[in-house]
Amino acid sequence: MRAGLAALFALALTRTEPLQAQEPAGAIVFKACQSCHSLDPAKAGMAGPHLAGLKGRVLGSAEGFDYSPAFRAAKTQRLRWDEERLKAYLADPDAVAPGGWMSPPTGLSVEDRAAVADYLLGR
């Protein structure tokens, strides 16, 4: 019996995956964005708009946020957030909203941008 328990304990120690579910990769990447953006639409006064319900939302349309002229123009054109637009924006904000106020996020790989897009659009 002791040998069986010892073997089970040894097996548990050699597992590389935690027993609990891991955070999605996009949630981990998004933590760096939380200094400016929230996922709570009720949280006001941040440097950037809330990102709750982003999928399909018209650019520049989060209530209570003072958008740049670039995003106000995008709103009048009824441009909507989708996976390709969000990944392009994360790679180069000026490519999507020229003259917008967000600086390009530094250090994000193609995989990081895809993960955070999946995370934000899947919410």
PDB file of C-alpha atoms in Angstrom:
ATOM      1  CA  MET A   1       0.000   0.000   0.000  1.00  0.00           C
ATOM      2  CA  ARG A   2       2.803   2.408   0.912  1.00  0.00           C
ATOM      3  CA  ALA A   3       4.586   1.681  -2.358  1.00  0.00           C
ATOM      4  CA  GLY A   4       1.387   2.473  -4.274  1.00  0.00           C
ATOM      5  CA  LEU A   5       0.904   5.767  -2.447  1.00  0.00           C
ATOM      6  CA  ALA A   6       4.549   6.686  -2.958  1.00  0.00           C
ATOM      7  CA  ALA A   7       4.229   5.979  -6.681  1.00  0.00           C
ATOM      8  CA  LEU A   8       1.077   8.107  -6.912  1.00  0.00           C
ATOM      9  CA  PHE A   9       2.786  10.945  -5.046  1.00  0.00           C
ATOM     10  CA  ALA A  10       5.827  10.709  -7.337  1.00  0.00           C
ATOM     11  CA  LEU A  11       3.563  10.798 -10.390  1.00  0.00           C
ATOM     12  CA  ALA A  12       1.788  13.880  -9.074  1.00  0.00           C
ATOM     13  CA  LEU A  13       5.115  15.642  -8.576  1.00  0.00           C
ATOM     14  CA  THR A  14       6.202  14.926 -12.146  1.00  0.00           C
ATOM     15  CA  ARG A  15       3.076  16.368 -13.764  1.00  0.00           C
ATOM     16  CA  THR A  16       3.882  19.541 -15.683  1.00  0.00           C
ATOM     17  CA  GLU A  17       0.268  20.675 -15.964  1.00  0.00           C
ATOM     18  CA  PRO A  18      -1.506  22.109 -12.927  1.00  0.00           C
ATOM     19  CA  LEU A  19      -4.567  20.233 -11.830  1.00  0.00           C
ATOM     20  CA  GLN A  20      -6.674  23.395 -12.027  1.00  0.00           C
ATOM     21  CA  ALA A  21      -7.635  24.996 -15.342  1.00  0.00           C
ATOM     22  CA  GLN A  22      -5.122  27.512 -16.552  1.00  0.00           C
ATOM     23  CA  GLU A  23      -5.995  31.103 -17.412  1.00  0.00           C
ATOM     24  CA  PRO A  24      -6.465  31.593 -21.141  1.00  0.00           C
ATOM     25  CA  ALA A  25      -3.369  33.031 -22.829  1.00  0.00           C
ATOM     26  CA  GLY A  26      -5.349  36.116 -23.875  1.00  0.00           C
ATOM     27  CA  ALA A  27      -6.321  36.851 -20.261  1.00  0.00           C
ATOM     28  CA  ILE A  28      -2.672  36.789 -19.291  1.00  0.00           C
ATOM     29  CA  VAL A  29      -1.712  39.141 -22.143  1.00  0.00           C
ATOM     30  CA  PHE A  30      -4.669  41.409 -21.333  1.00  0.00           C
ATOM     31  CA  LYS A  31      -3.363  42.045 -17.809  1.00  0.00           C
ATOM     32  CA  ALA A  32      -0.902  44.550 -19.306  1.00  0.00           C
ATOM     33  CA  CYS A  33      -3.832  46.385 -20.914  1.00  0.00           C
ATOM     34  CA  GLN A  34      -5.733  46.768 -17.650  1.00  0.00           C
ATOM     35  CA  SER A  35      -3.861  49.905 -16.678  1.00  0.00           C
ATOM     36  CA  CYS A  36      -5.953  51.677 -19.354  1.00  0.00           C
ATOM     37  CA  HIS A  37      -8.870  49.353 -20.180  1.00  0.00           C
ATOM     38  CA  SER A  38     -11.448  47.510 -18.119  1.00  0.00           C
ATOM     39  CA  LEU A  39     -13.774  44.653 -18.917  1.00  0.00           C
ATOM     40  CA  ASP A  40     -16.377  46.265 -16.660  1.00  0.00           C
ATOM     41  CA  PRO A  41     -18.569  48.770 -18.532  1.00  0.00           C
ATOM     42  CA  ALA A  42     -19.401  50.514 -15.246  1.00  0.00           C
ATOM     43  CA  LYS A  43     -15.762  51.345 -14.517  1.00  0.00           C
ATOM     44  CA  ALA A  44     -15.333  54.956 -15.622  1.00  0.00           C
ATOM     45  CA  GLY A  45     -12.405  57.340 -15.732  1.00  0.00           C
ATOM     46  CA  MET A  46      -9.845  55.062 -17.339  1.00  0.00           C
ATOM     47  CA  ALA A  47      -7.441  56.219 -20.060  1.00  0.00           C
ATOM     48  CA  GLY A  48      -9.128  53.904 -22.580  1.00  0.00           C
ATOM     49  CA  PRO A  49     -12.709  52.737 -23.088  1.00  0.00           C
ATOM     50  CA  HIS A  50     -14.060  49.568 -21.520  1.00  0.00           C
ATOM     51  CA  LEU A  51     -13.684  46.500 -23.723  1.00  0.00           C
ATOM     52  CA  ALA A  52     -16.690  44.497 -22.519  1.00  0.00           C
ATOM     53  CA  GLY A  53     -18.882  43.265 -25.355  1.00  0.00           C
ATOM     54  CA  LEU A  54     -16.322  44.230 -27.958  1.00  0.00           C
ATOM     55  CA  LYS A  55     -17.307  41.658 -30.593  1.00  0.00           C
ATOM     56  CA  GLY A  56     -19.353  43.389 -33.275  1.00  0.00           C
ATOM     57  CA  ARG A  57     -19.390  46.699 -31.397  1.00  0.00           C
ATOM     58  CA  VAL A  58     -19.085  49.829 -33.504  1.00  0.00           C
ATOM     59  CA  LEU A  59     -15.700  51.489 -33.073  1.00  0.00           C
ATOM     60  CA  GLY A  60     -15.896  54.533 -30.814  1.00  0.00           C
ATOM     61  CA  SER A  61     -19.255  53.636 -29.323  1.00  0.00           C
ATOM     62  CA  ALA A  62     -18.627  52.740 -25.661  1.00  0.00           C
ATOM     63  CA  GLU A  63     -20.863  55.001 -23.609  1.00  0.00           C
ATOM     64  CA  GLY A  64     -19.197  57.637 -21.477  1.00  0.00           C
ATOM     65  CA  PHE A  65     -15.787  57.651 -23.177  1.00  0.00           C
ATOM     66  CA  ASP A  66     -14.381  60.723 -24.937  1.00  0.00           C
ATOM     67  CA  TYR A  67     -12.973  59.245 -28.152  1.00  0.00           C
ATOM     68  CA  SER A  68     -10.392  60.734 -30.473  1.00  0.00           C
ATOM     69  CA  PRO A  69     -11.579  62.315 -33.735  1.00  0.00           C
ATOM     70  CA  ALA A  70     -10.295  59.183 -35.533  1.00  0.00           C
ATOM     71  CA  PHE A  71     -12.665  56.964 -33.541  1.00  0.00           C
ATOM     72  CA  ARG A  72     -15.539  59.404 -33.898  1.00  0.00           C
ATOM     73  CA  ALA A  73     -15.046  59.195 -37.675  1.00  0.00           C
ATOM     74  CA  ALA A  74     -14.946  55.376 -37.521  1.00  0.00           C
ATOM     75  CA  LYS A  75     -18.200  55.462 -35.561  1.00  0.00           C
ATOM     76  CA  THR A  76     -19.943  57.494 -38.266  1.00  0.00           C
ATOM     77  CA  GLN A  77     -18.759  54.903 -40.807  1.00  0.00           C
ATOM     78  CA  ARG A  78     -20.265  52.163 -38.587  1.00  0.00           C
ATOM     79  CA  LEU A  79     -16.999  50.178 -38.581  1.00  0.00           C
ATOM     80  CA  ARG A  80     -17.231  47.219 -36.210  1.00  0.00           C
ATOM     81  CA  TRP A  81     -14.732  45.263 -34.145  1.00  0.00           C
ATOM     82  CA  ASP A  82     -13.955  41.811 -35.476  1.00  0.00           C
ATOM     83  CA  GLU A  83     -10.953  39.522 -35.173  1.00  0.00           C
ATOM     84  CA  GLU A  84      -8.990  40.884 -38.128  1.00  0.00           C
ATOM     85  CA  ARG A  85      -9.619  44.536 -37.234  1.00  0.00           C
ATOM     86  CA  LEU A  86      -8.636  43.986 -33.596  1.00  0.00           C
ATOM     87  CA  LYS A  87      -5.446  42.109 -34.475  1.00  0.00           C
ATOM     88  CA  ALA A  88      -4.545  44.846 -36.988  1.00  0.00           C
ATOM     89  CA  TYR A  89      -5.245  47.501 -34.350  1.00  0.00           C
ATOM     90  CA  LEU A  90      -3.050  45.769 -31.797  1.00  0.00           C
ATOM     91  CA  ALA A  91      -0.248  45.553 -34.372  1.00  0.00           C
ATOM     92  CA  ASP A  92      -0.571  49.206 -35.425  1.00  0.00           C
ATOM     93  CA  PRO A  93      -3.372  51.390 -34.040  1.00  0.00           C
ATOM     94  CA  ASP A  94      -2.825  54.014 -36.751  1.00  0.00           C
ATOM     95  CA  ALA A  95      -3.553  51.424 -39.444  1.00  0.00           C
ATOM     96  CA  VAL A  96      -7.129  51.147 -38.146  1.00  0.00           C
ATOM     97  CA  ALA A  97      -7.772  54.582 -36.645  1.00  0.00           C
ATOM     98  CA  PRO A  98      -5.168  57.055 -37.982  1.00  0.00           C
ATOM     99  CA  GLY A  99      -4.584  59.760 -35.416  1.00  0.00           C
ATOM    100  CA  GLY A 100      -6.104  57.786 -32.552  1.00  0.00           C
ATOM    101  CA  TRP A 101      -4.732  58.206 -29.069  1.00  0.00           C
ATOM    102  CA  MET A 102      -3.498  54.689 -28.331  1.00  0.00           C
ATOM    103  CA  SER A 103       0.171  53.882 -28.707  1.00  0.00           C
ATOM    104  CA  PRO A 104       1.087  50.536 -30.222  1.00  0.00           C
ATOM    105  CA  PRO A 105       1.408  47.901 -27.499  1.00  0.00           C
ATOM    106  CA  THR A 106       5.053  46.916 -27.241  1.00  0.00           C
ATOM    107  CA  GLY A 107       6.369  43.398 -27.174  1.00  0.00           C
ATOM    108  CA  LEU A 108       3.275  41.614 -28.469  1.00  0.00           C
ATOM    109  CA  SER A 109       3.936  38.753 -30.835  1.00  0.00           C
ATOM    110  CA  VAL A 110       1.513  37.678 -33.545  1.00  0.00           C
ATOM    111  CA  GLU A 111       0.454  34.883 -31.181  1.00  0.00           C
ATOM    112  CA  ASP A 112      -0.107  37.346 -28.304  1.00  0.00           C
ATOM    113  CA  ARG A 113      -2.292  39.562 -30.490  1.00  0.00           C
ATOM    114  CA  ALA A 114      -4.318  36.548 -31.632  1.00  0.00           C
ATOM    115  CA  ALA A 115      -4.725  35.333 -28.044  1.00  0.00           C
ATOM    116  CA  VAL A 116      -5.917  38.681 -26.713  1.00  0.00           C
ATOM    117  CA  ALA A 117      -8.264  39.097 -29.698  1.00  0.00           C
ATOM    118  CA  ASP A 118      -9.756  35.663 -29.023  1.00  0.00           C
ATOM    119  CA  TYR A 119     -10.101  36.540 -25.348  1.00  0.00           C
ATOM    120  CA  LEU A 120     -11.756  39.920 -25.875  1.00  0.00           C
ATOM    121  CA  LEU A 121     -14.024  38.866 -28.716  1.00  0.00           C
ATOM    122  CA  GLY A 122     -15.122  35.691 -27.018  1.00  0.00           C
ATOM    123  CA  ARG A 123     -16.422  37.545 -23.977  1.00  0.00           C
TER     124      ARG A 123
END
